[in-house]
Amino acid sequence: MWLAQRVSALLLAAYSLFFPLWVALHWPLDFAVWRGLFAPLPMRIVTLLFVMALALHAWVGMRDIFMDYVHPLGLRLALHIVALLWLAACVVWATAILWRLS
């Protein structure tokens, strides 16, 4: 999991540098500009990879917090399940939004 968090951090950093730069270069933004950004398939794939890396990064961090600070096993298991389901739902939701744009 250590490697997964480091790799996801690199993906998050790269996208987080690219995206504000793109916004600054295309200011002012309107719906047509946003739609144009996410219209190409490669951009939707990169954005989906960003969302998945964010979910993975969040999961590793939350898992570590639960393991360090939540001692009752049943509560820890419940928190793990809730966190995983929430993050998976966020990835599915983002996927649906990105693919609806095509």
mmCIF file of N, CA, C and O in Angstrom:
data_model
loop_
_atom_site.group_PDB
_atom_site.id
_atom_site.type_symbol
_atom_site.label_atom_id
_atom_site.label_comp_id
_atom_site.label_asym_id
_atom_site.label_seq_id
_atom_site.Cartn_x
_atom_site.Cartn_y
_atom_site.Cartn_z
ATOM 1 N N MET A 1 0.805 -1.193 0.000
ATOM 2 C CA MET A 1 0.000 0.000 0.000
ATOM 3 C C MET A 1 0.860 1.275 0.000
ATOM 4 O O MET A 1 0.413 2.304 -0.456
ATOM 5 N N TRP A 2 2.059 1.181 0.534
ATOM 6 C CA TRP A 2 2.945 2.334 0.548
ATOM 7 C C TRP A 2 3.213 2.807 -0.876
ATOM 8 O O TRP A 2 3.115 3.998 -1.173
ATOM 9 N N LEU A 3 3.515 1.871 -1.765
ATOM 10 C CA LEU A 3 3.802 2.211 -3.155
ATOM 11 C C LEU A 3 2.565 2.777 -3.846
ATOM 12 O O LEU A 3 2.660 3.740 -4.614
ATOM 13 N N ALA A 4 1.398 2.208 -3.567
ATOM 14 C CA ALA A 4 0.156 2.698 -4.180
ATOM 15 C C ALA A 4 -0.092 4.152 -3.800
ATOM 16 O O ALA A 4 -0.506 4.965 -4.640
ATOM 17 N N GLN A 5 0.168 4.505 -2.547
ATOM 18 C CA GLN A 5 -0.051 5.885 -2.138
ATOM 19 C C GLN A 5 0.955 6.825 -2.796
ATOM 20 O O GLN A 5 0.606 7.932 -3.188
ATOM 21 N N ARG A 6 2.183 6.391 -2.969
ATOM 22 C CA ARG A 6 3.190 7.248 -3.603
ATOM 23 C C ARG A 6 2.894 7.437 -5.091
ATOM 24 O O ARG A 6 3.003 8.551 -5.613
ATOM 25 N N VAL A 7 2.498 6.377 -5.779
ATOM 26 C CA VAL A 7 2.178 6.482 -7.205
ATOM 27 C C VAL A 7 0.929 7.342 -7.400
ATOM 28 O O VAL A 7 0.886 8.202 -8.292
ATOM 29 N N SER A 8 -0.081 7.129 -6.562
ATOM 30 C CA SER A 8 -1.292 7.946 -6.686
ATOM 31 C C SER A 8 -0.976 9.405 -6.388
ATOM 32 O O SER A 8 -1.538 10.308 -7.019
ATOM 33 N N ALA A 9 -0.066 9.670 -5.460
ATOM 34 C CA ALA A 9 0.320 11.054 -5.158
ATOM 35 C C ALA A 9 0.977 11.705 -6.375
ATOM 36 O O ALA A 9 0.746 12.894 -6.649
ATOM 37 N N LEU A 10 1.775 10.958 -7.121
ATOM 38 C CA LEU A 10 2.396 11.505 -8.331
ATOM 39 C C LEU A 10 1.349 11.858 -9.387
ATOM 40 O O LEU A 10 1.423 12.909 -10.027
ATOM 41 N N LEU A 11 0.363 10.959 -9.576
ATOM 42 C CA LEU A 11 -0.718 11.232 -10.523
ATOM 43 C C LEU A 11 -1.525 12.455 -10.089
ATOM 44 O O LEU A 11 -1.871 13.307 -10.905
ATOM 45 N N LEU A 12 -1.815 12.538 -8.796
ATOM 46 C CA LEU A 12 -2.567 13.683 -8.282
ATOM 47 C C LEU A 12 -1.787 14.979 -8.479
ATOM 48 O O LEU A 12 -2.357 16.008 -8.857
ATOM 49 N N ALA A 13 -0.506 14.944 -8.228
ATOM 50 C CA ALA A 13 0.318 16.142 -8.381
ATOM 51 C C ALA A 13 0.371 16.585 -9.843
ATOM 52 O O ALA A 13 0.231 17.784 -10.138
ATOM 53 N N ALA A 14 0.547 15.642 -10.752
ATOM 54 C CA ALA A 14 0.634 16.000 -12.178
ATOM 55 C C ALA A 14 -0.670 16.633 -12.658
ATOM 56 O O ALA A 14 -0.662 17.683 -13.318
ATOM 57 N N TYR A 15 -1.798 16.035 -12.328
ATOM 58 C CA TYR A 15 -3.091 16.568 -12.753
ATOM 59 C C TYR A 15 -3.353 17.906 -12.071
ATOM 60 O O TYR A 15 -3.903 18.828 -12.681
ATOM 61 N N SER A 16 -2.965 18.014 -10.808
ATOM 62 C CA SER A 16 -3.197 19.250 -10.054
ATOM 63 C C SER A 16 -2.342 20.411 -10.569
ATOM 64 O O SER A 16 -2.691 21.572 -10.356
ATOM 65 N N LEU A 17 -1.256 20.119 -11.215
ATOM 66 C CA LEU A 17 -0.463 21.171 -11.853
ATOM 67 C C LEU A 17 -1.021 21.533 -13.223
ATOM 68 O O LEU A 17 -1.086 22.702 -13.596
ATOM 69 N N PHE A 18 -1.447 20.518 -13.977
ATOM 70 C CA PHE A 18 -1.973 20.735 -15.320
ATOM 71 C C PHE A 18 -3.292 21.490 -15.304
ATOM 72 O O PHE A 18 -3.488 22.445 -16.060
ATOM 73 N N PHE A 19 -4.215 21.086 -14.451
ATOM 74 C CA PHE A 19 -5.577 21.601 -14.499
ATOM 75 C C PHE A 19 -5.667 23.104 -14.223
ATOM 76 O O PHE A 19 -6.296 23.836 -15.007
ATOM 77 N N PRO A 20 -5.073 23.617 -13.155
ATOM 78 C CA PRO A 20 -5.143 25.078 -12.945
ATOM 79 C C PRO A 20 -4.460 25.870 -14.075
ATOM 80 O O PRO A 20 -4.922 26.956 -14.432
ATOM 81 N N LEU A 21 -3.398 25.317 -14.622
ATOM 82 C CA LEU A 21 -2.735 25.975 -15.745
ATOM 83 C C LEU A 21 -3.674 26.053 -16.945
ATOM 84 O O LEU A 21 -3.799 27.091 -17.594
ATOM 85 N N TRP A 22 -4.365 24.956 -17.238
ATOM 86 C CA TRP A 22 -5.318 24.934 -18.348
ATOM 87 C C TRP A 22 -6.423 25.954 -18.116
ATOM 88 O O TRP A 22 -6.802 26.695 -19.037
ATOM 89 N N VAL A 23 -6.955 25.986 -16.891
ATOM 90 C CA VAL A 23 -8.017 26.945 -16.566
ATOM 91 C C VAL A 23 -7.515 28.373 -16.760
ATOM 92 O O VAL A 23 -8.208 29.220 -17.334
ATOM 93 N N ALA A 24 -6.309 28.668 -16.302
ATOM 94 C CA ALA A 24 -5.753 30.014 -16.435
ATOM 95 C C ALA A 24 -5.584 30.410 -17.900
ATOM 96 O O ALA A 24 -5.809 31.568 -18.267
ATOM 97 N N LEU A 25 -5.211 29.455 -18.736
ATOM 98 C CA LEU A 25 -4.995 29.748 -20.150
ATOM 99 C C LEU A 25 -6.295 29.881 -20.939
ATOM 100 O O LEU A 25 -6.292 30.425 -22.047
ATOM 101 N N HIS A 26 -7.401 29.372 -20.404
ATOM 102 C CA HIS A 26 -8.679 29.396 -21.122
ATOM 103 C C HIS A 26 -9.717 30.271 -20.424
ATOM 104 O O HIS A 26 -10.903 30.113 -20.645
ATOM 105 N N TRP A 27 -9.250 31.183 -19.593
ATOM 106 C CA TRP A 27 -10.161 32.066 -18.863
ATOM 107 C C TRP A 27 -10.732 33.101 -19.812
ATOM 108 O O TRP A 27 -10.022 33.543 -20.695
ATOM 109 N N PRO A 28 -11.948 33.518 -19.759
ATOM 110 C CA PRO A 28 -13.022 33.114 -18.857
ATOM 111 C C PRO A 28 -13.657 31.812 -19.333
ATOM 112 O O PRO A 28 -13.701 31.509 -20.528
ATOM 113 N N LEU A 29 -14.168 31.069 -18.388
ATOM 114 C CA LEU A 29 -14.743 29.763 -18.683
ATOM 115 C C LEU A 29 -16.260 29.857 -18.812
ATOM 116 O O LEU A 29 -16.911 30.585 -18.082
ATOM 117 N N ASP A 30 -16.779 29.103 -19.748
ATOM 118 C CA ASP A 30 -18.222 28.934 -19.848
ATOM 119 C C ASP A 30 -18.481 27.455 -20.134
ATOM 120 O O ASP A 30 -17.550 26.640 -20.197
ATOM 121 N N PHE A 31 -19.726 27.096 -20.286
ATOM 122 C CA PHE A 31 -20.069 25.688 -20.460
ATOM 123 C C PHE A 31 -19.409 25.087 -21.697
ATOM 124 O O PHE A 31 -18.931 23.954 -21.660
ATOM 125 N N ALA A 32 -19.369 25.829 -22.765
ATOM 126 C CA ALA A 32 -18.769 25.322 -24.005
ATOM 127 C C ALA A 32 -17.281 25.025 -23.829
ATOM 128 O O ALA A 32 -16.772 24.024 -24.349
ATOM 129 N N VAL A 33 -16.589 25.871 -23.078
ATOM 130 C CA VAL A 33 -15.158 25.648 -22.836
ATOM 131 C C VAL A 33 -14.965 24.395 -21.983
ATOM 132 O O VAL A 33 -14.099 23.561 -22.269
ATOM 133 N N TRP A 34 -15.765 24.253 -20.925
ATOM 134 C CA TRP A 34 -15.665 23.058 -20.077
ATOM 135 C C TRP A 34 -15.967 21.802 -20.879
ATOM 136 O O TRP A 34 -15.275 20.795 -20.765
ATOM 137 N N ARG A 35 -17.007 21.861 -21.685
ATOM 138 C CA ARG A 35 -17.372 20.700 -22.506
ATOM 139 C C ARG A 35 -16.249 20.374 -23.491
ATOM 140 O O ARG A 35 -15.948 19.212 -23.732
ATOM 141 N N GLY A 36 -15.619 21.410 -24.046
ATOM 142 C CA GLY A 36 -14.502 21.195 -24.959
ATOM 143 C C GLY A 36 -13.308 20.557 -24.276
ATOM 144 O O GLY A 36 -12.592 19.757 -24.878
ATOM 145 N N LEU A 37 -13.084 20.885 -23.012
ATOM 146 C CA LEU A 37 -11.979 20.275 -22.273
ATOM 147 C C LEU A 37 -12.182 18.777 -22.118
ATOM 148 O O LEU A 37 -11.265 17.985 -22.326
ATOM 149 N N PHE A 38 -13.390 18.376 -21.760
ATOM 150 C CA PHE A 38 -13.644 16.968 -21.461
ATOM 151 C C PHE A 38 -14.185 16.181 -22.654
ATOM 152 O O PHE A 38 -14.494 15.001 -22.520
ATOM 153 N N ALA A 39 -14.297 16.802 -23.826
ATOM 154 C CA ALA A 39 -14.791 16.094 -25.006
ATOM 155 C C ALA A 39 -13.820 15.015 -25.503
ATOM 156 O O ALA A 39 -14.251 13.902 -25.815
ATOM 157 N N PRO A 40 -12.518 15.292 -25.573
ATOM 158 C CA PRO A 40 -11.601 14.256 -26.085
ATOM 159 C C PRO A 40 -11.502 13.066 -25.119
ATOM 160 O O PRO A 40 -11.422 13.247 -23.893
ATOM 161 N N LEU A 41 -11.510 11.884 -25.681
ATOM 162 C CA LEU A 41 -11.420 10.669 -24.873
ATOM 163 C C LEU A 41 -10.175 10.635 -23.991
ATOM 164 O O LEU A 41 -10.265 10.257 -22.817
ATOM 165 N N PRO A 42 -8.998 11.037 -24.476
ATOM 166 C CA PRO A 42 -7.819 11.003 -23.590
ATOM 167 C C PRO A 42 -7.992 11.856 -22.328
ATOM 168 O O PRO A 42 -7.562 11.462 -21.245
ATOM 169 N N MET A 43 -8.645 13.009 -22.450
ATOM 170 C CA MET A 43 -8.846 13.851 -21.272
ATOM 171 C C MET A 43 -9.811 13.197 -20.293
ATOM 172 O O MET A 43 -9.622 13.267 -19.074
ATOM 173 N N ARG A 44 -10.841 12.543 -20.808
ATOM 174 C CA ARG A 44 -11.766 11.845 -19.908
ATOM 175 C C ARG A 44 -11.068 10.692 -19.213
ATOM 176 O O ARG A 44 -11.299 10.450 -18.028
ATOM 177 N N ILE A 45 -10.183 9.989 -19.923
ATOM 178 C CA ILE A 45 -9.443 8.881 -19.313
ATOM 179 C C ILE A 45 -8.488 9.401 -18.245
ATOM 180 O O ILE A 45 -8.423 8.846 -17.146
ATOM 181 N N VAL A 46 -7.762 10.478 -18.545
ATOM 182 C CA VAL A 46 -6.833 11.050 -17.565
ATOM 183 C C VAL A 46 -7.596 11.552 -16.338
ATOM 184 O O VAL A 46 -7.155 11.355 -15.199
ATOM 185 N N THR A 47 -8.738 12.156 -16.545
ATOM 186 C CA THR A 47 -9.549 12.638 -15.429
ATOM 187 C C THR A 47 -10.065 11.476 -14.603
ATOM 188 O O THR A 47 -10.072 11.529 -13.363
ATOM 189 N N LEU A 48 -10.482 10.414 -15.260
ATOM 190 C CA LEU A 48 -10.931 9.235 -14.520
ATOM 191 C C LEU A 48 -9.777 8.604 -13.744
ATOM 192 O O LEU A 48 -9.955 8.180 -12.593
ATOM 193 N N LEU A 49 -8.587 8.570 -14.323
ATOM 194 C CA LEU A 49 -7.417 8.080 -13.589
ATOM 195 C C LEU A 49 -7.135 8.959 -12.375
ATOM 196 O O LEU A 49 -6.760 8.460 -11.308
ATOM 197 N N PHE A 50 -7.324 10.275 -12.522
ATOM 198 C CA PHE A 50 -7.164 11.190 -11.392
ATOM 199 C C PHE A 50 -8.157 10.854 -10.283
ATOM 200 O O PHE A 50 -7.786 10.782 -9.108
ATOM 201 N N VAL A 51 -9.413 10.646 -10.654
ATOM 202 C CA VAL A 51 -10.439 10.327 -9.652
ATOM 203 C C VAL A 51 -10.119 9.001 -8.970
ATOM 204 O O VAL A 51 -10.240 8.871 -7.738
ATOM 205 N N MET A 52 -9.679 8.008 -9.738
ATOM 206 C CA MET A 52 -9.333 6.709 -9.155
ATOM 207 C C MET A 52 -8.106 6.838 -8.246
ATOM 208 O O MET A 52 -8.071 6.223 -7.161
ATOM 209 N N ALA A 53 -7.116 7.621 -8.653
ATOM 210 C CA ALA A 53 -5.935 7.830 -7.812
ATOM 211 C C ALA A 53 -6.313 8.558 -6.532
ATOM 212 O O ALA A 53 -5.802 8.239 -5.451
ATOM 213 N N LEU A 54 -7.224 9.522 -6.637
ATOM 214 C CA LEU A 54 -7.692 10.238 -5.458
ATOM 215 C C LEU A 54 -8.410 9.292 -4.498
ATOM 216 O O LEU A 54 -8.181 9.331 -3.284
ATOM 217 N N ALA A 55 -9.253 8.414 -5.040
ATOM 218 C CA ALA A 55 -9.958 7.448 -4.200
ATOM 219 C C ALA A 55 -8.969 6.479 -3.548
ATOM 220 O O ALA A 55 -9.094 6.176 -2.351
ATOM 221 N N LEU A 56 -8.004 5.995 -4.303
ATOM 222 C CA LEU A 56 -7.003 5.082 -3.746
ATOM 223 C C LEU A 56 -6.179 5.779 -2.669
ATOM 224 O O LEU A 56 -5.933 5.218 -1.595
ATOM 225 N N HIS A 57 -5.767 6.997 -2.949
ATOM 226 C CA HIS A 57 -4.977 7.766 -1.996
ATOM 227 C C HIS A 57 -5.780 7.998 -0.705
ATOM 228 O O HIS A 57 -5.254 7.841 0.400
ATOM 229 N N ALA A 58 -7.036 8.352 -0.863
ATOM 230 C CA ALA A 58 -7.901 8.565 0.301
ATOM 231 C C ALA A 58 -8.095 7.263 1.073
ATOM 232 O O ALA A 58 -8.077 7.244 2.310
ATOM 233 N N TRP A 59 -8.277 6.160 0.348
ATOM 234 C CA TRP A 59 -8.484 4.875 1.007
ATOM 235 C C TRP A 59 -7.278 4.488 1.858
ATOM 236 O O TRP A 59 -7.423 4.070 3.006
ATOM 237 N N VAL A 60 -6.089 4.621 1.314
ATOM 238 C CA VAL A 60 -4.888 4.244 2.063
ATOM 239 C C VAL A 60 -4.760 5.108 3.321
ATOM 240 O O VAL A 60 -4.473 4.599 4.407
ATOM 241 N N GLY A 61 -5.005 6.394 3.186
ATOM 242 C CA GLY A 61 -4.933 7.269 4.343
ATOM 243 C C GLY A 61 -5.994 6.943 5.386
ATOM 244 O O GLY A 61 -5.707 6.879 6.591
ATOM 245 N N MET A 62 -7.218 6.715 4.943
ATOM 246 C CA MET A 62 -8.296 6.392 5.876
ATOM 247 C C MET A 62 -8.053 5.042 6.538
ATOM 248 O O MET A 62 -8.308 4.870 7.736
ATOM 249 N N ARG A 63 -7.570 4.091 5.767
ATOM 250 C CA ARG A 63 -7.272 2.766 6.319
ATOM 251 C C ARG A 63 -6.233 2.871 7.431
ATOM 252 O O ARG A 63 -6.387 2.272 8.503
ATOM 253 N N ASP A 64 -5.204 3.656 7.193
ATOM 254 C CA ASP A 64 -4.172 3.840 8.216
ATOM 255 C C ASP A 64 -4.729 4.519 9.469
ATOM 256 O O ASP A 64 -4.397 4.133 10.591
ATOM 257 N N ILE A 65 -5.573 5.525 9.271
ATOM 258 C CA ILE A 65 -6.185 6.192 10.426
ATOM 259 C C ILE A 65 -7.055 5.217 11.203
ATOM 260 O O ILE A 65 -6.986 5.151 12.438
ATOM 261 N N PHE A 66 -7.875 4.440 10.496
ATOM 262 C CA PHE A 66 -8.738 3.468 11.182
ATOM 263 C C PHE A 66 -7.904 2.440 11.940
ATOM 264 O O PHE A 66 -8.222 2.081 13.078
ATOM 265 N N MET A 67 -6.829 1.964 11.318
ATOM 266 C CA MET A 67 -6.001 0.947 11.971
ATOM 267 C C MET A 67 -5.272 1.511 13.187
ATOM 268 O O MET A 67 -5.064 0.801 14.169
ATOM 269 N N ASP A 68 -4.890 2.777 13.143
ATOM 270 C CA ASP A 68 -4.145 3.376 14.250
ATOM 271 C C ASP A 68 -5.035 3.831 15.403
ATOM 272 O O ASP A 68 -4.628 3.746 16.564
ATOM 273 N N TYR A 69 -6.233 4.335 15.100
ATOM 274 C CA TYR A 69 -7.007 5.013 16.122
ATOM 275 C C TYR A 69 -8.343 4.364 16.476
ATOM 276 O O TYR A 69 -8.965 4.770 17.458
ATOM 277 N N VAL A 70 -8.825 3.419 15.673
ATOM 278 C CA VAL A 70 -10.094 2.747 15.985
ATOM 279 C C VAL A 70 -9.759 1.328 16.431
ATOM 280 O O VAL A 70 -9.401 0.483 15.607
ATOM 281 N N HIS A 71 -9.884 1.079 17.723
ATOM 282 C CA HIS A 71 -9.434 -0.201 18.267
ATOM 283 C C HIS A 71 -10.495 -1.299 18.275
ATOM 284 O O HIS A 71 -10.145 -2.459 18.034
ATOM 285 N N PRO A 72 -11.780 -1.011 18.518
ATOM 286 C CA PRO A 72 -12.768 -2.100 18.462
ATOM 287 C C PRO A 72 -12.854 -2.665 17.039
ATOM 288 O O PRO A 72 -13.087 -1.924 16.068
ATOM 289 N N LEU A 73 -12.644 -3.957 16.918
ATOM 290 C CA LEU A 73 -12.557 -4.601 15.604
ATOM 291 C C LEU A 73 -13.824 -4.417 14.780
ATOM 292 O O LEU A 73 -13.766 -4.126 13.586
ATOM 293 N N GLY A 74 -14.985 -4.572 15.394
ATOM 294 C CA GLY A 74 -16.244 -4.442 14.663
ATOM 295 C C GLY A 74 -16.440 -3.046 14.108
ATOM 296 O O GLY A 74 -16.865 -2.873 12.957
ATOM 297 N N LEU A 75 -16.138 -2.040 14.904
ATOM 298 C CA LEU A 75 -16.265 -0.661 14.448
ATOM 299 C C LEU A 75 -15.266 -0.374 13.336
ATOM 300 O O LEU A 75 -15.599 0.274 12.336
ATOM 301 N N ARG A 76 -14.051 -0.866 13.495
ATOM 302 C CA ARG A 76 -13.030 -0.657 12.460
ATOM 303 C C ARG A 76 -13.465 -1.292 11.144
ATOM 304 O O ARG A 76 -13.352 -0.681 10.072
ATOM 305 N N LEU A 77 -13.993 -2.514 11.213
ATOM 306 C CA LEU A 77 -14.465 -3.197 10.008
ATOM 307 C C LEU A 77 -15.610 -2.424 9.370
ATOM 308 O O LEU A 77 -15.646 -2.241 8.149
ATOM 309 N N ALA A 78 -16.539 -1.934 10.176
ATOM 310 C CA ALA A 78 -17.666 -1.165 9.649
ATOM 311 C C ALA A 78 -17.177 0.113 8.965
ATOM 312 O O ALA A 78 -17.654 0.466 7.876
ATOM 313 N N LEU A 79 -16.225 0.796 9.571
ATOM 314 C CA LEU A 79 -15.684 2.010 8.964
ATOM 315 C C LEU A 79 -14.950 1.716 7.659
ATOM 316 O O LEU A 79 -15.058 2.476 6.688
ATOM 317 N N HIS A 80 -14.221 0.616 7.620
ATOM 318 C CA HIS A 80 -13.554 0.202 6.375
ATOM 319 C C HIS A 80 -14.579 -0.012 5.266
ATOM 320 O O HIS A 80 -14.391 0.461 4.135
ATOM 321 N N ILE A 81 -15.637 -0.725 5.584
ATOM 322 C CA ILE A 81 -16.666 -1.036 4.584
ATOM 323 C C ILE A 81 -17.353 0.236 4.101
ATOM 324 O O ILE A 81 -17.534 0.436 2.897
ATOM 325 N N VAL A 82 -17.728 1.101 5.031
ATOM 326 C CA VAL A 82 -18.398 2.356 4.654
ATOM 327 C C VAL A 82 -17.475 3.202 3.783
ATOM 328 O O VAL A 82 -17.906 3.755 2.757
ATOM 329 N N ALA A 83 -16.218 3.316 4.160
ATOM 330 C CA ALA A 83 -15.268 4.115 3.386
ATOM 331 C C ALA A 83 -15.085 3.530 1.980
ATOM 332 O O ALA A 83 -15.088 4.273 0.992
ATOM 333 N N LEU A 84 -14.917 2.227 1.886
ATOM 334 C CA LEU A 84 -14.751 1.596 0.571
ATOM 335 C C LEU A 84 -15.975 1.796 -0.306
ATOM 336 O O LEU A 84 -15.848 2.115 -1.496
ATOM 337 N N LEU A 85 -17.157 1.604 0.259
ATOM 338 C CA LEU A 85 -18.385 1.779 -0.525
ATOM 339 C C LEU A 85 -18.542 3.226 -0.976
ATOM 340 O O LEU A 85 -18.934 3.491 -2.119
ATOM 341 N N TRP A 86 -18.250 4.179 -0.084
ATOM 342 C CA TRP A 86 -18.368 5.592 -0.440
ATOM 343 C C TRP A 86 -17.395 5.950 -1.559
ATOM 344 O O TRP A 86 -17.772 6.605 -2.536
ATOM 345 N N LEU A 87 -16.148 5.532 -1.435
ATOM 346 C CA LEU A 87 -15.150 5.862 -2.456
ATOM 347 C C LEU A 87 -15.474 5.180 -3.785
ATOM 348 O O LEU A 87 -15.312 5.783 -4.851
ATOM 349 N N ALA A 88 -15.934 3.938 -3.736
ATOM 350 C CA ALA A 88 -16.329 3.244 -4.968
ATOM 351 C C ALA A 88 -17.506 3.957 -5.632
ATOM 352 O O ALA A 88 -17.530 4.122 -6.856
ATOM 353 N N ALA A 89 -18.465 4.411 -4.836
ATOM 354 C CA ALA A 89 -19.607 5.145 -5.386
ATOM 355 C C ALA A 89 -19.151 6.449 -6.032
ATOM 356 O O ALA A 89 -19.669 6.836 -7.092
ATOM 357 N N CYS A 90 -18.190 7.119 -5.434
ATOM 358 C CA CYS A 90 -17.662 8.363 -6.015
ATOM 359 C C CYS A 90 -16.992 8.101 -7.363
ATOM 360 O O CYS A 90 -17.166 8.879 -8.306
ATOM 361 N N VAL A 91 -16.242 7.013 -7.468
ATOM 362 C CA VAL A 91 -15.588 6.671 -8.736
ATOM 363 C C VAL A 91 -16.638 6.331 -9.799
ATOM 364 O O VAL A 91 -16.545 6.780 -10.949
ATOM 365 N N VAL A 92 -17.657 5.570 -9.427
ATOM 366 C CA VAL A 92 -18.721 5.222 -10.371
ATOM 367 C C VAL A 92 -19.461 6.483 -10.818
ATOM 368 O O VAL A 92 -19.757 6.651 -12.004
ATOM 369 N N TRP A 93 -19.754 7.378 -9.891
ATOM 370 C CA TRP A 93 -20.448 8.629 -10.212
ATOM 371 C C TRP A 93 -19.616 9.468 -11.177
ATOM 372 O O TRP A 93 -20.131 9.999 -12.172
ATOM 373 N N ALA A 94 -18.326 9.608 -10.915
ATOM 374 C CA ALA A 94 -17.453 10.377 -11.796
ATOM 375 C C ALA A 94 -17.380 9.741 -13.177
ATOM 376 O O ALA A 94 -17.376 10.448 -14.199
ATOM 377 N N THR A 95 -17.329 8.421 -13.222
ATOM 378 C CA THR A 95 -17.308 7.720 -14.508
ATOM 379 C C THR A 95 -18.577 8.001 -15.299
ATOM 380 O O THR A 95 -18.521 8.287 -16.504
ATOM 381 N N ALA A 96 -19.713 7.951 -14.630
ATOM 382 C CA ALA A 96 -20.973 8.216 -15.307
ATOM 383 C C ALA A 96 -21.014 9.645 -15.851
ATOM 384 O O ALA A 96 -21.475 9.879 -16.973
ATOM 385 N N ILE A 97 -20.540 10.594 -15.080
ATOM 386 C CA ILE A 97 -20.526 11.989 -15.532
ATOM 387 C C ILE A 97 -19.608 12.151 -16.740
ATOM 388 O O ILE A 97 -19.971 12.774 -17.744
ATOM 389 N N LEU A 98 -18.413 11.595 -16.676
ATOM 390 C CA LEU A 98 -17.441 11.757 -17.759
ATOM 391 C C LEU A 98 -17.932 11.099 -19.053
ATOM 392 O O LEU A 98 -17.718 11.620 -20.139
ATOM 393 N N TRP A 99 -18.564 9.963 -18.945
ATOM 394 C CA TRP A 99 -18.990 9.269 -20.153
ATOM 395 C C TRP A 99 -20.298 9.820 -20.684
ATOM 396 O O TRP A 99 -20.639 9.606 -21.848
ATOM 397 N N ARG A 100 -21.038 10.546 -19.875
ATOM 398 C CA ARG A 100 -22.251 11.200 -20.346
ATOM 399 C C ARG A 100 -21.920 12.400 -21.227
ATOM 400 O O ARG A 100 -22.750 12.873 -21.975
ATOM 401 N N LEU A 101 -20.698 12.900 -21.122
ATOM 402 C CA LEU A 101 -20.288 14.076 -21.880
ATOM 403 C C LEU A 101 -20.037 13.773 -23.359
ATOM 404 O O LEU A 101 -19.917 14.685 -24.155
ATOM 405 N N SER A 102 -19.911 12.500 -23.700
ATOM 406 C CA SER A 102 -19.562 12.180 -25.094
ATOM 407 C C SER A 102 -20.737 12.299 -26.025
ATOM 408 O O SER A 102 -21.852 12.336 -25.691
#
